[in-house]
Amino acid sequence: MRNDVSVNWAGNLTYSASAVARPGTPDELAEIIGGSGRVKALGSRHSFCDVADTTGTHVLLDAYDDGRPAVVVDPVTGVASLRAGLLYGQAGDALLEQGRALRTMASLPHISLAGAVATATHGSGDTNGCLASDVVGLELVTADGASRTLRRGDADFPGAVVALGALGVVTRVETATDPAFEVRQDVVVDLPWDALLAELDTITGSAYSVSAFTRWGEDSVSQVWLKSRADGSSSRDTGSGDGGQARRSARDLLLGLGARDAPGPMHPLAGEDPAASTVQGGVPGPAHQRLPHFRAEHTPSTGAELQSEYLVPREHAAEAIRAVRGLGRTVAPLLLAGEIRTVAGDDLWLSPFDGDTLALHFTWRPDIDAVRTVLRDLEAALLPLGARPHWGKIFVATPGEVAAMFPRFADFAALANRLDPRGKFRGGYLDDILPA
Ligand SMILES: Cc1cc2nc3c(=O)[nH]c(=O)nc-3n(C[C@H](O)[C@H](O)[C@H](O)COP(=O)(O)OP(=O)(O)OC[C@H]3O[C@@H](n4cnc5c(N)ncnc54)[C@H](O)[C@@H]3O)c2cc1C
């Protein structure tokens, strides 16, 4: 199933596409897009909802070659120009060879650059924005078959990065990178809930990237993964390592709050093999091999699952956590894992991170009807706090409700209608959410 492009990665969605195309050259891509029917780019198929669906031709970029190297780094700015169909793990490997590193990663390295950026996919860290927030330029082929380049500073750019595939097929992503850096990962277990709530900001700021795993119905937070830069800095911007003080204090802080060291390597989902998890136990390694939770050569998470996520303005973080805990008995029976992360804000029109944000993630058992029932309760509790759903996961808010969550949605719709006046790149829920 994992290699079957007629279904998504989780297998919960069969696409409506009538054809699949794998263009090898810019001319072939332009010809496919310039045809009369609907077209939609498909990434690595890791979205759980129908954001990537089309009734026309699915375009995969895994054989696409624009005649330039897959990864080109500007030696002065550190900006990397990357083929859009690359997976994040592949990009991390190639950048490391050139002495560079992506600044942030999602929980898995298996997702494509263009697909992850299009849905505002994110990792964790008080100073880490979503993956799209590091993007400084895009090359895309629009409905007329022409290739366009948009860069930060262009009027359309903030609308074009998190764009749900609605503006065209992105062929290159230009992203900021840092000099290569190492990260160590320490896992602690059984952090009391009261401690998490009382010290939330201190905990999330104690390491470069912090993830707390919970099944919500329990007395304590089952695991906290602390990903610390080996140079000791806990944010992107300090630049000054403190010789290990910060990394010791992150773990020490959690132990002082009542957590315990993990007994050995952990997997975020109870009962799953920790061999699939990235290296723990404080062993430093390249950033792109520690910032994700899952190793590139293993199946991430479990596979038999559905996912939802709500992005809550940071000022409502404690209230949102208390609200979900209050639903613990409803949520827990369906839940395989819950995760709490933080994400820094950005200025992209469809980014759910328009300020600093708390991300509340849910990995569900694959029972869509039961999941939708629980989501109604969760959304009733979280949407009044300003929460927005993840574009690539499952939610029950109506298209009108979702559009109203984004102040620049009308501008995005106007941009989509200008670049794609006949709705070639619509499909799935884009047909409902974008006015014709
Ligand atoms: C196990 C698992 C773990 C996950 N962990 C995280 C996580 O940690 N954080 C998080 O935020 N999300 C996470 N997700 C969700 C996932 O990152 C998003 O759904 C993401 O969009 C997947 O990227 P993709 O390449 O599979 O995109 P797809 O699902 O294939 O497509 C998503 C969208 O991108 C568009 N697109 C794809 N390629 C292009 C292109 N070349 N040009 C234009 N548009 C394009 C599609 O048209 C579609 O609209 C996880 C998903 C799974 C299955």
Short mmCIF file of C-alpha atoms and ligand atoms in Angstrom, two decimals:
data_model
loop_
_atom_site.label_atom_id
_atom_site.label_comp_id
_atom_site.label_asym_id
_atom_site.label_seq_id
_atom_site.Cartn_x
_atom_site.Cartn_y
_atom_site.Cartn_z
CA MET A 1 0.00 0.00 0.00
CA ARG A 2 2.88 2.38 0.83
CA ASN A 3 3.92 2.53 -2.85
CA ASP A 4 0.40 2.66 -4.29
CA VAL A 5 -0.13 6.24 -5.48
CA SER A 6 -3.88 5.75 -5.84
CA VAL A 7 -4.22 5.97 -2.03
CA ASN A 8 -2.67 8.17 0.64
CA TRP A 9 0.07 6.90 2.96
CA ALA A 10 -2.31 5.91 5.73
CA GLY A 11 -4.65 4.19 3.30
CA ASN A 12 -7.73 6.02 4.60
CA LEU A 13 -8.26 7.89 1.32
CA THR A 14 -8.52 6.64 -2.27
CA TYR A 15 -7.77 9.55 -4.58
CA SER A 16 -10.24 10.47 -7.34
CA ALA A 17 -7.48 11.06 -9.91
CA SER A 18 -8.15 9.65 -13.37
CA ALA A 19 -4.45 9.58 -14.34
CA VAL A 20 -0.96 9.84 -12.85
CA ALA A 21 1.89 11.64 -14.62
CA ARG A 22 5.58 11.65 -13.80
CA PRO A 23 7.09 14.41 -15.97
CA GLY A 24 10.85 14.12 -16.44
CA THR A 25 11.53 17.59 -17.87
CA PRO A 26 10.18 21.15 -17.65
CA ASP A 27 8.68 20.79 -21.15
CA GLU A 28 6.80 17.63 -20.15
CA LEU A 29 5.48 19.32 -17.01
CA ALA A 30 4.37 22.42 -18.95
CA GLU A 31 2.57 20.21 -21.47
CA ILE A 32 0.66 18.32 -18.76
CA ILE A 33 -0.37 21.52 -17.00
CA GLY A 34 -1.19 23.30 -20.25
CA GLY A 35 -3.72 20.57 -21.19
CA SER A 36 -7.42 21.10 -20.70
CA GLY A 37 -8.10 19.01 -17.60
CA ARG A 38 -7.59 19.39 -13.89
CA VAL A 39 -4.10 18.76 -12.48
CA LYS A 40 -2.77 18.50 -8.93
CA ALA A 41 0.69 17.99 -7.51
CA LEU A 42 1.04 15.01 -5.21
CA GLY A 43 3.88 14.85 -2.72
CA SER A 44 4.67 11.84 -0.55
CA ARG A 45 0.91 11.33 0.22
CA HIS A 46 1.23 11.80 3.98
CA SER A 47 -1.83 14.03 4.35
CA PHE A 48 -4.82 12.39 5.99
CA CYS A 49 -7.51 14.56 4.38
CA ASP A 50 -8.28 15.19 0.70
CA VAL A 51 -6.15 18.36 0.35
CA ALA A 52 -4.12 16.69 -2.43
CA ASP A 53 -7.09 15.20 -4.29
CA THR A 54 -8.12 15.85 -7.89
CA THR A 55 -10.48 14.31 -10.41
CA GLY A 56 -7.87 14.98 -13.10
CA THR A 57 -4.17 14.12 -13.33
CA HIS A 58 -1.94 13.67 -10.31
CA VAL A 59 1.55 15.00 -11.00
CA LEU A 60 4.45 13.36 -9.16
CA LEU A 61 7.87 14.98 -9.27
CA ASP A 62 9.96 11.93 -8.30
CA ALA A 63 11.43 11.65 -11.83
CA TYR A 64 11.58 15.39 -12.48
CA ASP A 65 14.93 16.88 -13.53
CA ASP A 66 15.18 20.58 -14.33
CA GLY A 67 18.77 20.24 -15.47
CA ARG A 68 20.19 21.76 -12.29
CA PRO A 69 21.69 19.90 -9.32
CA ALA A 70 19.04 18.74 -6.85
CA VAL A 71 20.58 20.86 -4.09
CA VAL A 72 22.44 24.13 -4.67
CA VAL A 73 23.64 26.22 -1.69
CA ASP A 74 24.49 29.90 -2.04
CA PRO A 75 27.84 30.18 -0.23
CA VAL A 76 27.19 33.76 0.83
CA THR A 77 23.60 33.63 2.10
CA GLY A 78 23.35 29.92 2.96
CA VAL A 79 20.05 29.79 1.05
CA ALA A 80 19.54 26.35 -0.49
CA SER A 81 17.66 25.83 -3.75
CA LEU A 82 16.17 22.33 -3.58
CA ARG A 83 14.15 20.20 -5.97
CA ALA A 84 10.62 20.33 -4.61
CA GLY A 85 10.02 16.57 -4.83
CA LEU A 86 12.94 15.74 -2.52
CA LEU A 87 12.07 14.26 0.85
CA TYR A 88 13.17 16.22 3.91
CA GLY A 89 15.53 13.42 4.95
CA GLN A 90 17.19 13.43 1.52
CA ALA A 91 17.53 17.21 1.70
CA GLY A 92 19.12 16.93 5.16
CA ASP A 93 21.66 14.37 3.92
CA ALA A 94 22.61 16.46 0.88
CA LEU A 95 22.88 19.68 2.87
CA LEU A 96 25.12 18.03 5.47
CA GLU A 97 27.55 17.12 2.68
CA GLN A 98 27.79 20.83 1.98
CA GLY A 99 28.19 21.77 5.65
CA ARG A 100 24.63 23.07 6.07
CA ALA A 101 21.51 22.07 8.01
CA LEU A 102 17.78 22.69 7.86
CA ARG A 103 16.74 24.64 10.94
CA THR A 104 13.71 22.57 11.82
CA MET A 105 12.13 19.23 10.87
CA ALA A 106 8.74 17.59 11.30
CA SER A 107 8.38 14.35 13.26
CA LEU A 108 9.29 12.37 10.16
CA PRO A 109 11.86 12.82 7.35
CA HIS A 110 9.71 10.92 4.83
CA ILE A 111 7.65 13.88 3.58
CA SER A 112 8.31 15.90 0.41
CA LEU A 113 9.51 19.48 0.60
CA ALA A 114 6.72 20.94 -1.51
CA GLY A 115 3.95 18.90 0.14
CA ALA A 116 5.07 19.72 3.67
CA VAL A 117 5.51 23.41 2.94
CA ALA A 118 2.10 23.59 1.21
CA THR A 119 0.27 22.49 4.39
CA ALA A 120 2.35 24.44 6.97
CA THR A 121 3.89 21.28 8.38
CA HIS A 122 5.95 21.97 11.50
CA GLY A 123 8.20 20.50 14.15
CA SER A 124 8.69 22.02 17.59
CA GLY A 125 10.63 24.76 19.33
CA ASP A 126 9.83 28.17 20.79
CA THR A 127 12.08 29.80 18.18
CA ASN A 128 11.34 27.39 15.33
CA GLY A 129 8.66 28.41 12.86
CA CYS A 130 6.92 25.92 10.59
CA LEU A 131 8.94 24.51 7.68
CA ALA A 132 7.33 27.04 5.31
CA SER A 133 8.54 29.94 7.45
CA ASP A 134 12.15 29.22 6.41
CA VAL A 135 11.23 29.33 2.72
CA VAL A 136 12.53 32.43 0.96
CA GLY A 137 11.66 31.56 -2.65
CA LEU A 138 9.62 29.21 -4.84
CA GLU A 139 9.62 28.22 -8.49
CA LEU A 140 6.23 27.04 -9.68
CA VAL A 141 4.49 26.23 -12.94
CA THR A 142 1.10 27.91 -13.05
CA ALA A 143 -2.09 27.12 -14.96
CA ASP A 144 -0.87 28.67 -18.22
CA GLY A 145 2.14 26.32 -18.23
CA ALA A 146 4.57 29.17 -17.47
CA SER A 147 7.27 28.91 -14.81
CA ARG A 148 7.35 31.72 -12.24
CA THR A 149 9.73 32.54 -9.43
CA LEU A 150 8.42 34.22 -6.29
CA ARG A 151 10.75 35.48 -3.58
CA ARG A 152 10.30 37.01 -0.15
CA GLY A 153 9.57 40.67 -0.82
CA ASP A 154 7.30 39.96 -3.81
CA ALA A 155 3.69 40.94 -3.11
CA ASP A 156 2.32 37.44 -3.82
CA PHE A 157 4.98 35.57 -1.87
CA PRO A 158 3.26 35.39 1.57
CA GLY A 159 0.20 33.91 -0.14
CA ALA A 160 2.12 31.42 -2.24
CA VAL A 161 4.10 29.36 0.26
CA VAL A 162 1.39 27.66 2.32
CA ALA A 163 -0.88 27.31 -0.70
CA LEU A 164 -2.40 23.79 -0.54
CA GLY A 165 -1.30 23.11 -4.13
CA ALA A 166 -3.88 25.63 -5.34
CA LEU A 167 -1.56 27.93 -7.30
CA GLY A 168 0.39 25.46 -9.41
CA VAL A 169 3.09 22.81 -9.26
CA VAL A 170 6.09 23.94 -7.20
CA THR A 171 9.33 22.67 -8.78
CA ARG A 172 11.95 24.27 -6.52
CA VAL A 173 11.94 25.45 -2.93
CA GLU A 174 14.52 27.94 -1.70
CA THR A 175 15.01 27.73 2.03
CA ALA A 176 17.25 29.33 4.61
CA THR A 177 19.76 26.97 6.21
CA ASP A 178 22.19 27.18 9.13
CA PRO A 179 25.78 25.97 9.28
CA ALA A 180 25.60 22.24 10.09
CA PHE A 181 24.92 21.69 13.79
CA GLU A 182 24.49 18.68 16.06
CA VAL A 183 21.60 17.86 18.35
CA ARG A 184 21.37 15.50 21.32
CA GLN A 185 18.08 13.97 22.35
CA ASP A 186 17.19 13.18 25.97
CA VAL A 187 13.90 11.56 26.93
CA VAL A 188 12.31 11.78 30.37
CA VAL A 189 9.10 10.07 31.51
CA ASP A 190 6.19 10.63 33.91
CA LEU A 191 6.24 14.41 34.26
CA PRO A 192 3.34 15.38 36.59
CA TRP A 193 0.64 17.41 34.78
CA ASP A 194 0.67 20.11 37.45
CA ALA A 195 4.38 20.66 36.81
CA LEU A 196 3.86 20.92 33.06
CA LEU A 197 1.10 23.48 33.50
CA ALA A 198 2.93 25.51 36.14
CA GLU A 199 6.22 25.61 34.19
CA LEU A 200 5.02 25.33 30.59
CA ASP A 201 7.03 28.25 29.20
CA THR A 202 10.17 27.27 31.08
CA ILE A 203 9.90 23.68 29.85
CA THR A 204 9.24 24.51 26.19
CA GLY A 205 12.09 27.04 26.27
CA SER A 206 14.56 24.70 27.94
CA ALA A 207 15.75 23.01 24.73
CA TYR A 208 15.92 23.82 21.02
CA SER A 209 12.91 21.55 20.37
CA VAL A 210 10.62 20.05 23.01
CA SER A 211 7.80 17.51 22.50
CA ALA A 212 5.56 16.20 25.28
CA PHE A 213 3.63 12.97 24.66
CA THR A 214 0.43 12.20 26.53
CA ARG A 215 -2.69 10.09 26.28
CA TRP A 216 -4.49 12.88 28.14
CA GLY A 217 -6.39 10.59 30.50
CA GLU A 218 -3.35 9.82 32.66
CA ASP A 219 -2.05 11.50 35.83
CA SER A 220 1.28 12.45 34.27
CA VAL A 221 2.70 13.33 30.87
CA SER A 222 4.14 10.03 29.71
CA GLN A 223 7.24 11.25 27.81
CA VAL A 224 9.07 14.52 27.15
CA TRP A 225 11.62 14.54 24.30
CA LEU A 226 14.28 17.23 24.72
CA LYS A 227 16.25 18.00 21.56
CA SER A 228 19.14 20.26 22.50
CA ARG A 229 21.75 21.78 20.25
CA ALA A 230 25.08 20.22 21.11
CA ASP A 231 26.57 23.73 21.25
CA GLY A 232 24.28 24.36 24.23
CA SER A 233 22.08 27.08 22.75
CA SER A 234 18.35 26.55 23.24
CA SER A 235 17.22 28.92 20.50
CA ARG A 236 18.15 29.71 16.91
CA ASP A 237 19.38 33.15 17.66
CA THR A 238 21.72 33.01 20.62
CA GLY A 239 24.62 31.77 18.50
CA SER A 240 26.75 31.53 21.64
CA GLY A 241 27.14 28.02 22.96
CA ASP A 242 27.54 27.84 26.69
CA GLY A 243 29.57 24.67 26.81
CA GLY A 244 26.73 22.34 27.71
CA GLN A 245 25.07 24.28 30.51
CA ALA A 246 21.74 24.62 28.67
CA ARG A 247 21.53 20.96 27.72
CA ARG A 248 22.23 19.83 31.25
CA SER A 249 19.68 22.19 32.65
CA ALA A 250 16.90 21.05 30.26
CA ARG A 251 17.06 17.48 31.53
CA ASP A 252 17.83 18.59 35.09
CA LEU A 253 14.88 20.96 34.99
CA LEU A 254 12.52 18.14 34.08
CA LEU A 255 14.01 15.78 36.66
CA GLY A 256 13.65 18.54 39.26
CA LEU A 257 9.97 18.85 38.32
CA GLY A 258 9.35 15.18 39.09
CA ALA A 259 10.10 13.42 35.79
CA ARG A 260 12.45 10.42 35.57
CA ASP A 261 15.05 9.46 33.01
CA ALA A 262 13.60 7.11 30.38
CA PRO A 263 14.58 3.50 31.14
CA GLY A 264 15.91 3.08 27.57
CA PRO A 265 15.09 4.10 23.99
CA MET A 266 11.42 5.08 23.65
CA HIS A 267 8.81 5.18 20.86
CA PRO A 268 6.10 7.83 21.14
CA LEU A 269 3.41 5.14 20.77
CA ALA A 270 3.15 2.56 23.55
CA GLY A 271 4.00 -0.93 22.32
CA GLU A 272 5.80 0.17 19.14
CA ASP A 273 9.45 -0.77 18.49
CA PRO A 274 11.83 2.04 19.59
CA ALA A 275 14.22 0.96 16.81
CA ALA A 276 12.10 3.22 14.57
CA SER A 277 12.84 6.25 16.78
CA THR A 278 15.77 8.62 16.31
CA VAL A 279 18.78 8.14 18.60
CA GLN A 280 18.19 9.11 22.23
CA GLY A 281 20.29 8.92 25.39
CA GLY A 282 22.05 12.24 24.79
CA VAL A 283 24.22 11.03 21.90
CA PRO A 284 24.89 14.02 19.61
CA GLY A 285 24.26 13.62 15.88
CA PRO A 286 23.44 15.64 12.76
CA ALA A 287 20.42 17.88 13.32
CA HIS A 288 18.30 16.21 10.61
CA GLN A 289 18.81 12.82 12.29
CA ARG A 290 17.68 14.02 15.75
CA LEU A 291 15.01 16.68 15.16
CA PRO A 292 12.53 14.19 13.64
CA HIS A 293 11.17 11.53 16.01
CA PHE A 294 11.38 8.75 13.39
CA ARG A 295 14.27 7.39 11.36
CA ALA A 296 14.15 7.64 7.58
CA GLU A 297 14.71 3.90 7.08
CA HIS A 298 11.76 2.88 9.30
CA THR A 299 8.00 3.29 9.04
CA PRO A 300 7.13 6.40 11.07
CA SER A 301 4.47 6.31 13.79
CA THR A 302 2.45 3.11 13.28
CA GLY A 303 0.83 3.36 9.84
CA ALA A 304 -2.63 2.12 10.89
CA GLU A 305 -3.80 5.50 12.13
CA LEU A 306 -5.49 8.83 11.50
CA GLN A 307 -4.20 12.19 12.68
CA SER A 308 -5.63 15.57 13.72
CA GLU A 309 -3.94 18.66 15.09
CA TYR A 310 -5.05 22.02 16.44
CA LEU A 311 -2.84 25.10 16.55
CA VAL A 312 -3.71 27.33 19.50
CA PRO A 313 -2.47 30.90 20.12
CA ARG A 314 0.19 30.65 22.80
CA GLU A 315 -1.67 32.99 25.18
CA HIS A 316 -4.42 30.33 25.47
CA ALA A 317 -2.00 27.42 25.92
CA ALA A 318 -2.80 26.49 29.51
CA GLU A 319 -6.54 26.90 28.93
CA ALA A 320 -6.39 24.66 25.86
CA ILE A 321 -4.43 21.97 27.70
CA ARG A 322 -6.94 22.05 30.56
CA ALA A 323 -9.81 21.82 28.07
CA VAL A 324 -8.37 18.70 26.39
CA ARG A 325 -7.59 17.15 29.76
CA GLY A 326 -11.23 17.72 30.63
CA LEU A 327 -12.11 15.58 27.60
CA GLY A 328 -9.55 12.94 28.57
CA ARG A 329 -12.08 10.16 29.05
CA THR A 330 -13.59 10.81 25.61
CA VAL A 331 -10.27 11.18 23.86
CA ALA A 332 -8.17 8.43 25.47
CA PRO A 333 -9.98 5.31 24.18
CA LEU A 334 -9.43 6.37 20.55
CA LEU A 335 -5.98 7.81 20.99
CA LEU A 336 -2.68 6.11 20.12
CA ALA A 337 -0.59 9.14 21.08
CA GLY A 338 -1.04 12.83 21.80
CA GLU A 339 1.73 15.37 21.42
CA ILE A 340 2.22 18.93 22.66
CA ARG A 341 4.68 21.14 20.76
CA THR A 342 5.39 24.84 20.27
CA VAL A 343 5.84 26.73 17.00
CA ALA A 344 7.00 30.31 16.39
CA GLY A 345 4.78 32.67 14.41
CA ASP A 346 5.23 33.81 10.78
CA ASP A 347 3.57 36.10 8.23
CA LEU A 348 2.30 33.61 5.63
CA TRP A 349 -1.37 34.13 4.75
CA LEU A 350 -2.56 30.54 5.22
CA SER A 351 -0.16 29.66 8.00
CA PRO A 352 -2.03 28.76 11.19
CA PHE A 353 0.95 30.24 13.08
CA ASP A 354 0.31 33.98 12.89
CA GLY A 355 1.79 34.30 16.37
CA ASP A 356 3.58 32.00 18.77
CA THR A 357 1.54 28.83 18.98
CA LEU A 358 0.90 25.70 21.00
CA ALA A 359 0.30 22.64 18.79
CA LEU A 360 -1.96 19.88 20.11
CA HIS A 361 -1.59 16.74 18.01
CA PHE A 362 -3.67 13.53 18.11
CA THR A 363 -2.75 10.18 16.53
CA TRP A 364 -6.00 8.19 16.44
CA ARG A 365 -6.99 4.59 15.95
CA PRO A 366 -8.19 4.27 12.33
CA ASP A 367 -11.94 4.58 13.06
CA ILE A 368 -13.06 7.64 11.09
CA ASP A 369 -16.63 7.80 12.41
CA ALA A 370 -15.49 7.65 16.02
CA VAL A 371 -12.73 10.17 15.29
CA ARG A 372 -15.21 12.64 13.78
CA THR A 373 -17.42 12.32 16.87
CA VAL A 374 -14.51 13.12 19.21
CA LEU A 375 -13.35 15.96 16.95
CA ARG A 376 -16.73 17.68 17.39
CA ASP A 377 -16.10 17.82 21.16
CA LEU A 378 -12.49 18.87 20.72
CA GLU A 379 -13.33 21.62 18.26
CA ALA A 380 -16.16 22.88 20.50
CA ALA A 381 -13.54 23.31 23.23
CA LEU A 382 -10.60 24.58 21.15
CA LEU A 383 -11.97 26.69 18.30
CA PRO A 384 -13.36 29.37 20.67
CA LEU A 385 -9.76 29.74 21.91
CA GLY A 386 -8.65 30.64 18.39
CA ALA A 387 -7.40 27.17 17.45
CA ARG A 388 -6.98 26.35 13.77
CA PRO A 389 -6.84 22.85 12.30
CA HIS A 390 -3.76 21.48 10.51
CA TRP A 391 -4.39 21.72 6.74
CA GLY A 392 -3.18 18.15 6.09
CA LYS A 393 -4.97 16.31 8.89
CA ILE A 394 -8.57 15.48 9.76
CA PHE A 395 -10.96 18.12 11.11
CA VAL A 396 -14.72 18.66 11.12
CA ALA A 397 -14.95 22.46 10.95
CA THR A 398 -16.86 23.56 7.85
CA PRO A 399 -15.09 25.25 4.91
CA GLY A 400 -16.72 28.55 5.87
CA GLU A 401 -15.55 28.24 9.45
CA VAL A 402 -12.00 27.43 8.36
CA ALA A 403 -11.82 30.30 5.85
CA ALA A 404 -12.99 32.70 8.57
CA MET A 405 -10.04 31.69 10.77
CA PHE A 406 -7.55 33.34 8.38
CA PRO A 407 -7.65 37.16 8.09
CA ARG A 408 -5.96 37.02 4.64
CA PHE A 409 -8.13 34.20 3.27
CA ALA A 410 -9.94 36.49 0.79
CA ASP A 411 -6.54 37.68 -0.49
CA PHE A 412 -5.45 34.07 -0.93
CA ALA A 413 -8.66 33.24 -2.83
CA ALA A 414 -8.09 36.25 -5.10
CA LEU A 415 -4.50 35.11 -5.75
CA ALA A 416 -5.68 31.58 -6.55
CA ASN A 417 -8.33 32.91 -8.93
CA ARG A 418 -5.81 35.18 -10.65
CA LEU A 419 -3.15 32.49 -11.17
CA ASP A 420 -5.66 29.70 -11.83
CA PRO A 421 -8.84 31.31 -13.19
CA ARG A 422 -10.38 27.99 -14.30
CA GLY A 423 -9.73 26.10 -11.08
CA LYS A 424 -7.33 23.60 -12.65
CA PHE A 425 -5.56 23.00 -9.33
CA ARG A 426 -8.72 22.66 -7.22
CA GLY A 427 -10.05 19.36 -5.93
CA GLY A 428 -10.84 17.78 -2.56
CA TYR A 429 -11.85 20.35 0.04
CA LEU A 430 -10.39 23.17 -2.06
CA ASP A 431 -13.55 22.94 -4.19
CA ASP A 432 -15.58 23.84 -1.10
CA ILE A 433 -13.32 26.34 0.57
CA LEU A 434 -12.27 28.44 -2.46
CA PRO A 435 -15.02 30.42 -4.18
CA ALA A 436 -15.06 29.85 -7.97
C1 LIG B 1 3.31 9.60 10.24
C2 LIG B 1 3.05 11.04 9.97
C3 LIG B 1 3.65 12.00 10.78
C4 LIG B 1 3.41 13.36 10.56
N1 LIG B 1 4.05 14.28 11.35
C5 LIG B 1 3.82 15.60 11.16
C6 LIG B 1 4.49 16.58 11.95
O1 LIG B 1 5.35 16.26 12.76
N2 LIG B 1 4.15 17.88 11.78
C7 LIG B 1 3.20 18.27 10.87
O2 LIG B 1 2.92 19.47 10.79
N3 LIG B 1 2.60 17.37 10.05
C8 LIG B 1 2.90 16.05 10.18
N4 LIG B 1 2.30 15.13 9.35
C9 LIG B 1 1.44 15.63 8.26
C10 LIG B 1 2.25 15.85 6.97
O3 LIG B 1 3.48 16.46 7.23
C11 LIG B 1 1.50 16.75 5.99
O4 LIG B 1 0.30 16.15 5.68
C12 LIG B 1 2.32 17.06 4.72
O5 LIG B 1 1.53 17.84 3.84
C13 LIG B 1 2.76 15.83 4.01
O6 LIG B 1 3.58 16.16 2.91
P1 LIG B 1 3.41 15.30 1.58
O7 LIG B 1 4.62 15.52 0.74
O8 LIG B 1 3.05 13.91 1.90
O9 LIG B 1 2.17 16.06 0.90
P2 LIG B 1 0.85 15.45 0.23
O10 LIG B 1 -0.01 14.89 1.28
O11 LIG B 1 1.21 14.57 -0.90
O12 LIG B 1 0.21 16.81 -0.34
C14 LIG B 1 -0.16 17.83 0.56
C15 LIG B 1 -0.45 19.12 -0.22
O13 LIG B 1 0.74 19.58 -0.84
C16 LIG B 1 0.50 19.83 -2.22
N5 LIG B 1 1.72 19.58 -2.96
C17 LIG B 1 2.49 18.46 -2.92
N6 LIG B 1 3.52 18.60 -3.79
C18 LIG B 1 3.38 19.82 -4.36
C19 LIG B 1 4.09 20.53 -5.38
N7 LIG B 1 5.20 20.03 -5.96
N8 LIG B 1 3.64 21.74 -5.75
C20 LIG B 1 2.53 22.26 -5.19
N9 LIG B 1 1.81 21.65 -4.24
C21 LIG B 1 2.24 20.43 -3.85
C22 LIG B 1 -0.62 18.86 -2.59
O14 LIG B 1 -1.29 19.27 -3.76
C23 LIG B 1 -1.47 18.96 -1.35
O15 LIG B 1 -2.28 20.11 -1.41
C24 LIG B 1 2.54 13.78 9.52
C25 LIG B 1 1.95 12.81 8.69
C26 LIG B 1 2.23 11.46 8.90
C27 LIG B 1 1.61 10.46 8.00
#
